[in-house]
Tab-separated table of C-alpha atoms in Angstrom:
chain	number	residue	atom	x	y	z
M	1	UNK	CA	75.377	184.683	95.169
M	2	UNK	CA	75.869	186.357	91.783
M	3	UNK	CA	79.637	186.045	92.144
M	4	UNK	CA	79.320	182.401	93.194
M	5	UNK	CA	77.195	181.718	90.146
M	6	UNK	CA	79.620	183.437	87.807
M	7	UNK	CA	82.746	181.829	89.242
M	8	UNK	CA	81.608	178.416	90.404
M	9	UNK	CA	78.782	177.249	88.116
M	10	UNK	CA	80.921	175.317	85.654
M	11	UNK	CA	83.077	173.698	88.335
M	12	UNK	CA	80.051	172.631	90.391
M	13	UNK	CA	78.357	171.314	87.261
M	14	UNK	CA	81.448	169.343	86.214
M	15	UNK	CA	81.882	167.783	89.662
M	16	UNK	CA	78.196	166.890	89.859
M	17	UNK	CA	78.138	165.455	86.358
M	18	UNK	CA	80.905	163.037	87.306
M	19	UNK	CA	78.621	161.562	89.941
M	20	UNK	CA	75.353	161.832	88.030
M	21	UNK	CA	76.654	160.558	84.692
M	22	UNK	CA	73.874	162.668	83.190
M	23	UNK	CA	74.216	166.349	82.335
M	24	UNK	CA	70.512	167.073	82.557
M	25	UNK	CA	70.304	165.584	86.045
M	26	UNK	CA	73.493	167.384	87.043
M	27	UNK	CA	72.073	170.718	85.893
M	28	UNK	CA	68.884	170.193	87.902
M	29	UNK	CA	70.866	169.303	91.029
M	30	UNK	CA	73.180	172.305	90.663
M	31	UNK	CA	70.181	174.604	90.291
M	32	UNK	CA	68.708	173.092	93.469
M	33	UNK	CA	72.008	173.664	95.266
M	34	UNK	CA	71.945	177.356	94.367
M	35	UNK	CA	68.351	177.619	95.555
M	36	UNK	CA	69.376	175.992	98.853
M	37	UNK	CA	72.281	178.418	99.125
M	38	UNK	CA	69.933	181.388	98.872
M	39	UNK	CA	68.214	180.382	102.109
M	40	UNK	CA	71.195	179.046	104.027
M	41	UNK	CA	73.672	181.771	103.133
M	42	UNK	CA	71.139	184.506	103.877
M	43	UNK	CA	70.671	183.022	107.339
M	44	UNK	CA	74.214	181.848	108.176
M	45	UNK	CA	76.412	183.895	105.870
M	46	UNK	CA	78.483	182.857	102.850
M	47	UNK	CA	80.798	179.905	103.651
M	48	UNK	CA	84.568	180.170	103.287
M	49	UNK	CA	84.483	177.901	100.242
M	50	UNK	CA	81.189	178.524	98.454
M	51	UNK	CA	82.134	176.290	95.524
M	52	UNK	CA	82.811	173.309	97.782
M	53	UNK	CA	79.544	173.951	99.650
M	54	UNK	CA	77.537	174.065	96.429
M	55	UNK	CA	79.300	170.986	95.057
M	56	UNK	CA	78.580	168.943	98.169
M	57	UNK	CA	74.870	169.828	98.084
M	58	UNK	CA	74.519	169.219	94.343
M	59	UNK	CA	76.326	165.862	94.522
M	60	UNK	CA	74.143	164.725	97.430
M	61	UNK	CA	71.027	165.608	95.436
M	62	UNK	CA	72.370	163.656	92.481
M	63	UNK	CA	73.141	160.638	94.631
M	64	UNK	CA	69.642	160.752	96.127
M	65	UNK	CA	68.138	160.672	92.647
M	66	UNK	CA	70.429	157.848	91.566
M	67	UNK	CA	69.500	155.816	94.638
M	68	UNK	CA	65.822	156.273	93.911
M	69	UNK	CA	66.401	155.165	90.346
M	70	UNK	CA	68.341	152.152	91.611
M	71	UNK	CA	65.405	151.166	93.771
M	72	UNK	CA	63.076	151.573	90.820
M	73	UNK	CA	65.265	149.363	88.654
M	74	UNK	CA	65.318	146.715	91.362
M	75	UNK	CA	61.546	146.651	91.411
M	76	UNK	CA	61.273	146.633	87.645
M	77	UNK	CA	63.837	144.013	86.620
M	78	UNK	CA	62.638	143.824	83.034
M	79	UNK	CA	64.046	147.237	82.346
M	80	UNK	CA	67.393	147.356	80.599
M	81	UNK	CA	70.169	148.323	82.956
M	82	UNK	CA	71.308	151.805	81.889
M	83	UNK	CA	74.884	152.938	81.797
M	84	UNK	CA	75.259	154.791	85.073
M	85	UNK	CA	77.479	155.296	88.040
M	86	UNK	CA	76.760	152.982	90.969
M	87	UNK	CA	75.684	155.414	93.659
M	88	UNK	CA	76.767	153.206	96.534
M	89	UNK	CA	80.329	153.345	95.277
M	90	UNK	CA	80.512	157.112	95.588
M	91	UNK	CA	80.779	159.093	98.782
M	92	UNK	CA	79.211	162.553	98.563
M	93	UNK	CA	82.220	164.543	99.711
M	94	UNK	CA	84.895	162.558	97.898
M	95	UNK	CA	86.357	163.639	94.602
M	96	UNK	CA	87.134	160.792	92.239
M	97	UNK	CA	90.709	160.546	90.990
M	98	UNK	CA	91.072	161.744	87.450
M	99	UNK	CA	91.388	159.163	84.735
M	100	UNK	CA	94.268	159.416	82.240
M	101	UNK	CA	91.882	160.821	79.607
M	102	UNK	CA	90.609	163.470	81.986
M	103	UNK	CA	94.198	164.449	82.689
M	104	UNK	CA	94.650	164.755	78.904
M	105	UNK	CA	92.131	167.641	79.070
M	106	UNK	CA	93.438	169.258	82.253
M	107	UNK	CA	90.980	172.128	82.570
M	108	UNK	CA	87.596	171.315	84.133
M	109	UNK	CA	85.697	173.847	82.018
M	110	UNK	CA	87.315	172.788	78.746
M	111	UNK	CA	86.733	169.138	79.632
M	112	UNK	CA	83.037	169.842	80.074
M	113	UNK	CA	82.865	171.688	76.734
M	114	UNK	CA	84.388	168.687	74.937
M	115	UNK	CA	81.997	166.370	76.744
M	116	UNK	CA	78.898	168.388	75.814
M	117	UNK	CA	79.879	168.581	72.134
M	118	UNK	CA	78.670	165.011	71.735
M	119	UNK	CA	78.592	163.710	68.128
M	120	UNK	CA	75.191	162.086	68.715
M	121	UNK	CA	73.727	165.599	68.538
M	122	UNK	CA	73.549	167.809	65.464
M	123	UNK	CA	76.344	170.385	65.329
M	124	UNK	CA	74.040	173.311	66.069
M	125	UNK	CA	72.535	171.467	69.041
M	126	UNK	CA	76.009	170.646	70.378
M	127	UNK	CA	77.033	174.282	70.281
M	128	UNK	CA	73.777	175.736	71.598
M	129	UNK	CA	73.494	173.264	74.454
M	130	UNK	CA	77.101	173.807	75.494
M	131	UNK	CA	76.698	177.578	75.463
M	132	UNK	CA	73.599	177.261	77.629
M	133	UNK	CA	74.696	174.553	80.057
M	134	UNK	CA	78.410	175.128	80.439
M	135	UNK	CA	78.943	178.762	79.525
M	136	UNK	CA	75.798	180.209	81.119
M	137	UNK	CA	74.753	182.174	78.019
M	138	UNK	CA	71.030	183.000	78.044
M	139	UNK	CA	68.684	181.377	75.549
M	140	UNK	CA	67.894	184.812	74.091
M	141	UNK	CA	71.562	185.620	73.505
M	142	UNK	CA	72.182	182.190	71.931
M	143	UNK	CA	69.197	182.787	69.676
M	144	UNK	CA	70.736	186.080	68.570
M	145	UNK	CA	74.012	184.342	67.768
M	146	UNK	CA	72.202	181.794	65.590
M	147	UNK	CA	69.946	184.441	63.985
M	148	UNK	CA	66.741	182.730	65.150
M	149	UNK	CA	63.942	183.683	67.549
M	150	UNK	CA	64.188	182.947	71.267
M	151	UNK	CA	61.252	180.511	71.086
M	152	UNK	CA	62.899	178.606	68.226
M	153	UNK	CA	66.140	178.292	70.153
M	154	UNK	CA	64.316	177.245	73.340
M	155	UNK	CA	62.592	174.472	71.375
M	156	UNK	CA	65.916	173.322	69.910
M	157	UNK	CA	67.510	173.160	73.352
M	158	UNK	CA	64.584	171.163	74.698
M	159	UNK	CA	64.785	168.706	71.801
M	160	UNK	CA	68.532	168.277	72.345
M	161	UNK	CA	68.042	167.493	76.039
M	162	UNK	CA	65.276	165.025	75.232
M	163	UNK	CA	67.504	163.292	72.697
M	164	UNK	CA	70.271	162.951	75.286
M	165	UNK	CA	67.797	161.466	77.750
M	166	UNK	CA	66.024	159.207	75.255
M	167	UNK	CA	69.262	157.908	73.768
M	168	UNK	CA	70.735	157.428	77.262
M	169	UNK	CA	73.839	159.342	76.245
M	170	UNK	CA	76.062	159.155	79.328
M	171	UNK	CA	78.267	161.911	80.682
M	172	UNK	CA	81.712	160.715	79.682
M	173	UNK	CA	84.871	162.651	78.996
M	174	UNK	CA	85.974	161.785	75.437
M	175	UNK	CA	89.337	160.095	75.127
M	176	UNK	CA	92.237	161.697	73.283
M	177	UNK	CA	91.375	160.000	69.991
M	178	UNK	CA	87.878	161.510	70.051
M	179	UNK	CA	88.972	165.113	70.567
M	180	UNK	CA	89.693	166.017	66.894
M	181	UNK	CA	86.174	165.115	65.701
M	182	UNK	CA	84.715	167.416	68.365
M	183	UNK	CA	87.196	170.235	67.822
M	184	UNK	CA	85.218	172.254	65.281
M	185	UNK	CA	82.166	172.375	67.549
M	186	UNK	CA	84.363	173.334	70.513
M	187	UNK	CA	85.976	176.143	68.498
M	188	UNK	CA	82.516	177.388	67.522
M	189	UNK	CA	81.425	177.384	71.169
M	190	UNK	CA	84.453	179.430	72.235
M	191	UNK	CA	84.052	181.855	69.325
M	192	UNK	CA	80.341	182.441	69.988
M	193	UNK	CA	81.010	182.801	73.717
M	194	UNK	CA	83.563	185.502	72.932
M	195	UNK	CA	81.288	187.208	70.405
M	196	UNK	CA	78.429	187.294	72.900
M	197	UNK	CA	80.722	188.952	75.435
M	198	UNK	CA	82.501	191.277	72.997
M	199	UNK	CA	79.224	192.938	71.993
M	200	UNK	CA	76.464	191.831	74.312
M	201	UNK	CA	73.208	191.239	72.381
M	202	UNK	CA	71.175	192.507	75.338
M	203	UNK	CA	71.694	194.602	78.460
M	204	UNK	CA	73.142	197.988	79.279
M	205	UNK	CA	76.874	197.474	78.693
M	206	UNK	CA	78.547	196.981	75.344
M	207	UNK	CA	80.964	194.355	76.712
M	208	UNK	CA	80.386	191.431	79.078
M	209	UNK	CA	83.920	191.033	80.376
M	210	UNK	CA	83.167	187.767	82.203
M	211	UNK	CA	82.205	186.016	78.952
M	212	UNK	CA	85.163	187.488	77.056
M	213	UNK	CA	87.620	186.395	79.756
M	214	UNK	CA	86.069	182.916	79.904
M	215	UNK	CA	86.403	182.530	76.143
M	216	UNK	CA	90.025	183.682	76.236
M	217	UNK	CA	90.768	181.219	79.016
M	218	UNK	CA	89.234	178.348	77.039
M	219	UNK	CA	91.108	179.374	73.875
M	220	UNK	CA	94.419	179.446	75.756
M	221	UNK	CA	93.715	176.021	77.261
M	222	UNK	CA	92.867	174.691	73.798
M	223	UNK	CA	96.124	176.071	72.452
M	224	UNK	CA	98.063	174.264	75.189
M	225	UNK	CA	96.127	171.066	74.530
M	226	UNK	CA	96.326	171.051	70.719
M	227	UNK	CA	99.210	173.326	69.615
M	228	UNK	CA	99.523	171.522	66.287
M	229	UNK	CA	96.039	172.596	65.111
M	230	UNK	CA	96.263	175.845	63.046
M	231	UNK	CA	92.607	176.711	63.659
M	232	UNK	CA	93.178	176.600	67.408
M	233	UNK	CA	95.986	179.116	67.026
M	234	UNK	CA	93.833	181.087	64.585
M	235	UNK	CA	90.970	181.319	67.062
M	236	UNK	CA	93.214	182.439	69.926
M	237	UNK	CA	94.785	185.022	67.605
M	238	UNK	CA	91.354	186.310	66.558
M	239	UNK	CA	90.241	186.694	70.159
M	240	UNK	CA	93.460	188.425	71.255
M	241	UNK	CA	93.519	190.835	68.310
M	242	UNK	CA	89.851	191.717	68.720
M	243	UNK	CA	89.952	192.092	72.485
M	244	UNK	CA	93.078	194.278	72.238
M	245	UNK	CA	90.689	197.171	71.460
M	246	UNK	CA	88.472	196.611	74.522
M	247	UNK	CA	89.570	199.714	76.472
M	248	UNK	CA	88.801	202.042	73.569
M	249	UNK	CA	85.449	200.714	72.358
M	250	UNK	CA	83.454	203.018	74.644
M	251	UNK	CA	84.027	206.486	76.054
M	252	UNK	CA	83.977	207.453	79.736
M	253	UNK	CA	80.167	207.418	79.722
M	254	UNK	CA	79.979	203.928	78.207
M	255	UNK	CA	78.962	205.226	74.779
M	256	UNK	CA	80.049	203.149	71.796
M	257	UNK	CA	82.970	204.468	69.756
M	258	UNK	CA	83.296	203.364	66.123
M	259	UNK	CA	86.558	201.817	64.957
M	260	UNK	CA	87.513	205.017	63.136
M	261	UNK	CA	87.001	207.060	66.332
M	262	UNK	CA	89.032	204.892	68.702
M	263	UNK	CA	92.371	205.963	70.210
M	264	UNK	CA	94.726	203.425	68.636
M	265	UNK	CA	97.564	204.375	70.963
M	266	UNK	CA	95.615	202.710	73.783
M	267	UNK	CA	95.241	199.351	72.051
M	268	UNK	CA	96.951	196.442	73.816
M	269	UNK	CA	100.159	196.076	71.797
M	270	UNK	CA	101.265	192.972	73.691
M	271	UNK	CA	98.064	191.126	72.756
M	272	UNK	CA	98.353	192.371	69.174
M	273	UNK	CA	101.939	191.097	68.940
M	274	UNK	CA	101.011	187.681	70.303
M	275	UNK	CA	97.962	187.463	68.058
M	276	UNK	CA	99.911	188.455	64.972
M	277	UNK	CA	102.542	185.793	65.685
M	278	UNK	CA	99.831	183.155	65.939
M	279	UNK	CA	98.299	184.325	62.643
M	280	UNK	CA	101.618	184.033	60.811
M	281	UNK	CA	102.185	180.586	62.292
M	282	UNK	CA	98.705	179.398	61.249
M	283	UNK	CA	99.003	180.760	57.704
M	284	UNK	CA	102.414	179.116	57.201
M	285	UNK	CA	100.898	175.672	57.774
M	286	UNK	CA	98.891	176.002	54.558
M	287	UNK	CA	95.875	174.691	56.479
M	288	UNK	CA	94.473	178.011	57.660
M	289	UNK	CA	90.699	177.986	58.070
M	290	UNK	CA	88.065	180.561	58.829
M	291	UNK	CA	89.443	181.571	62.232
M	292	UNK	CA	92.953	182.163	60.936
M	293	UNK	CA	91.571	184.200	58.013
M	294	UNK	CA	89.424	186.303	60.357
M	295	UNK	CA	92.454	186.770	62.583
M	296	UNK	CA	94.485	187.932	59.576
M	297	UNK	CA	91.827	190.586	58.890
M	298	UNK	CA	91.884	191.632	62.546
M	299	UNK	CA	95.674	191.857	62.425
M	300	UNK	CA	95.584	194.234	59.451
M	301	UNK	CA	93.146	196.458	61.352
M	302	UNK	CA	95.326	196.300	64.472
M	303	UNK	CA	98.472	197.393	62.624
M	304	UNK	CA	96.873	200.147	60.533
M	305	UNK	CA	97.925	203.669	61.625
M	306	UNK	CA	94.374	204.941	61.051
M	307	UNK	CA	91.020	203.795	59.705
M	308	UNK	CA	91.560	205.570	56.399
M	309	UNK	CA	95.103	204.221	56.038
M	310	UNK	CA	94.015	200.599	56.567
M	311	UNK	CA	95.018	198.155	53.849
M	312	UNK	CA	91.451	197.756	52.618
M	313	UNK	CA	92.326	196.014	49.326
M	314	UNK	CA	94.153	193.292	51.255
M	315	UNK	CA	91.255	193.017	53.697
M	316	UNK	CA	88.848	192.617	50.787
M	317	UNK	CA	90.985	189.794	49.349
M	318	UNK	CA	90.981	188.073	52.713
M	319	UNK	CA	87.199	188.394	52.899
M	320	UNK	CA	86.948	186.812	49.449
M	321	UNK	CA	89.019	183.865	50.713
M	322	UNK	CA	86.970	183.679	53.907
M	323	UNK	CA	83.677	183.739	52.028
M	324	UNK	CA	84.867	180.931	49.760
M	325	UNK	CA	85.752	178.818	52.782
M	326	UNK	CA	82.822	179.873	54.982
M	327	UNK	CA	79.855	181.113	52.859
M	328	UNK	CA	78.039	182.865	55.669
M	329	UNK	CA	75.694	185.815	55.053
M	330	UNK	CA	77.282	187.575	58.040
M	331	UNK	CA	80.708	187.275	56.402
M	332	UNK	CA	79.227	188.605	53.156
M	333	UNK	CA	77.813	191.582	55.059
M	334	UNK	CA	81.157	192.340	56.699
M	335	UNK	CA	82.813	192.018	53.305
M	336	UNK	CA	80.462	194.726	52.024
M	337	UNK	CA	82.081	197.183	54.436
M	338	UNK	CA	85.459	196.446	52.875
M	339	UNK	CA	83.893	196.843	49.417
M	340	UNK	CA	82.661	200.301	50.433
M	341	UNK	CA	86.207	201.338	51.335
M	342	UNK	CA	87.750	199.979	48.131
M	343	UNK	CA	85.054	200.538	45.499
M	344	UNK	CA	82.837	203.119	47.209
M	345	UNK	CA	79.508	203.016	49.113
M	346	UNK	CA	77.378	202.678	45.954
M	347	UNK	CA	78.864	199.261	45.116
M	348	UNK	CA	78.573	198.122	48.713
M	349	UNK	CA	74.950	199.241	48.944
M	350	UNK	CA	74.024	197.034	45.992
M	351	UNK	CA	75.555	194.035	47.775
M	352	UNK	CA	73.814	194.877	51.062
M	353	UNK	CA	70.456	195.219	49.322
M	354	UNK	CA	70.957	191.767	47.785
M	355	UNK	CA	71.769	190.360	51.231
M	356	UNK	CA	68.640	192.009	52.635
M	357	UNK	CA	66.600	189.422	50.720
M	358	UNK	CA	68.271	186.588	52.686
M	359	UNK	CA	65.725	185.513	55.363
M	360	UNK	CA	68.578	184.471	57.680
M	361	UNK	CA	69.441	188.158	58.144
M	362	UNK	CA	65.850	189.314	58.703
M	363	UNK	CA	66.429	190.013	62.419
M	364	UNK	CA	70.115	190.937	62.189
M	365	UNK	CA	70.375	194.584	63.200
M	366	UNK	CA	73.822	195.086	61.698
M	367	UNK	CA	72.361	194.826	58.205
M	368	UNK	CA	70.165	197.958	58.433
M	369	UNK	CA	72.895	199.676	60.506
M	370	UNK	CA	75.488	199.134	57.771
M	371	UNK	CA	72.935	200.078	55.129
M	372	UNK	CA	72.197	203.300	57.030
M	373	UNK	CA	75.895	204.166	57.143
M	374	UNK	CA	76.253	203.623	53.384
M	375	UNK	CA	73.178	205.769	52.646
M	376	UNK	CA	74.511	208.504	54.934
M	377	UNK	CA	77.818	208.499	53.056
M	378	UNK	CA	75.858	208.730	49.778
M	379	UNK	CA	74.081	211.814	51.152
M	380	UNK	CA	70.639	210.189	51.162
M	381	UNK	CA	69.573	211.298	54.666
M	382	UNK	CA	65.898	210.323	54.588
M	383	UNK	CA	66.654	206.737	53.529
M	384	UNK	CA	69.528	206.563	56.003
M	385	UNK	CA	67.204	207.687	58.790
M	386	UNK	CA	64.722	204.946	57.895
M	387	UNK	CA	67.521	202.377	57.988
M	388	UNK	CA	68.735	203.593	61.396
M	389	UNK	CA	65.161	203.280	62.704
M	390	UNK	CA	65.017	199.725	61.359
M	391	UNK	CA	68.278	198.899	63.133
M	392	UNK	CA	66.996	200.442	66.364
M	393	UNK	CA	63.889	198.262	66.217
M	394	UNK	CA	66.094	195.145	66.191
M	395	UNK	CA	68.630	196.197	68.857
M	396	UNK	CA	68.342	195.344	72.556
M	397	UNK	CA	71.755	196.535	73.760
M	398	UNK	CA	71.555	199.974	75.376
M	399	UNK	CA	75.017	201.128	74.246
M	400	UNK	CA	74.271	200.209	70.651
M	401	UNK	CA	70.835	201.849	70.806
M	402	UNK	CA	72.411	205.045	72.091
M	403	UNK	CA	74.946	204.993	69.267
M	404	UNK	CA	72.284	204.419	66.605
M	405	UNK	CA	70.173	207.216	68.046
M	406	UNK	CA	73.205	209.527	67.951
M	407	UNK	CA	73.684	208.714	64.284
M	408	UNK	CA	69.994	209.129	63.507
M	409	UNK	CA	69.401	212.487	65.201
M	410	UNK	CA	71.352	214.745	62.740
M	411	UNK	CA	69.440	213.169	59.843
M	412	UNK	CA	66.026	214.158	61.173
M	413	UNK	CA	64.337	217.264	59.726
M	414	UNK	CA	64.747	220.328	61.924
M	415	UNK	CA	61.466	221.636	63.409
């Protein structure tokens, strides 16, 4: 069942949404299909094609609901006829032929991402709802990505769904002309999906490979769909260059290894080469945005022979350009690390302490973690220990907690 959920959820949702014409209804029907599968599969065994089984059940549920609504509309003729699929015209087991616009976005998952990033919703709602509905990211993990509490994010998701329902926003694949206006939200979805998988906000493992692989798949499909967009190439480059280190980010026991402690000979050189080529191509267009700039930073790290021999001055210049284009407090915090390598930890600490007053970073555990590292390098062990404790209080990932504890222990007074 877990495997069926991981592999089939998006495809079942997309097929059901075509019939339902309503993502909220489609989600409810897909959830009911999985509940039905729990009982039936336990009794009869898993079918040969679990995705087809789930799709058939979910589509039948959707058609039942649509028929009931049709009856209701017949009895209440004063109601305005909503934009919906005529249920009688759809057979439960048939798959509708793809329209030319659907063919223009050939991947079912990518098509659903573009559809969910509806301009009637605020950008943050587009991204959060898509991550939840299409990508299966938990509300807690989305909240972490947006630096808000879980309850705040849950309320935002509920409001977004209500707006879709109240405004009668239909499920409709955008045509080719509508894709560019939705591109930035789609890129943000793919980036946050990758980030959530690259370092899981919660759980026992540092990496959630299923989310990383899904993000890479979507980025590759985007690149095929819109090769002329430099930010699409920049995003794919960023993901490839970052993921090239996956095998070396933990040791054999699953413990986190810092960048300076990783075995660079084991990095994926093929991915690094491809990513670097995409970065160069994006920069040459003169229209490089935040993803291409981040990818350029990742490329410098990937080609450095060691942590100490990294071209930190160039990385700092790239962070300056990135911060000018994307004034995010998280970018400013990452820039502080580069400052520490170019100008020393004292200068970086002053910048981190300024950022600590930004309420958007109040629950962001990397801020006290970076602060702790700077204080440790300045030989201020008691303050560093306090900062590591603060980071531990904000961290829910077991691998990261273990790493922070390992860093904290030598700083504690000996009994």
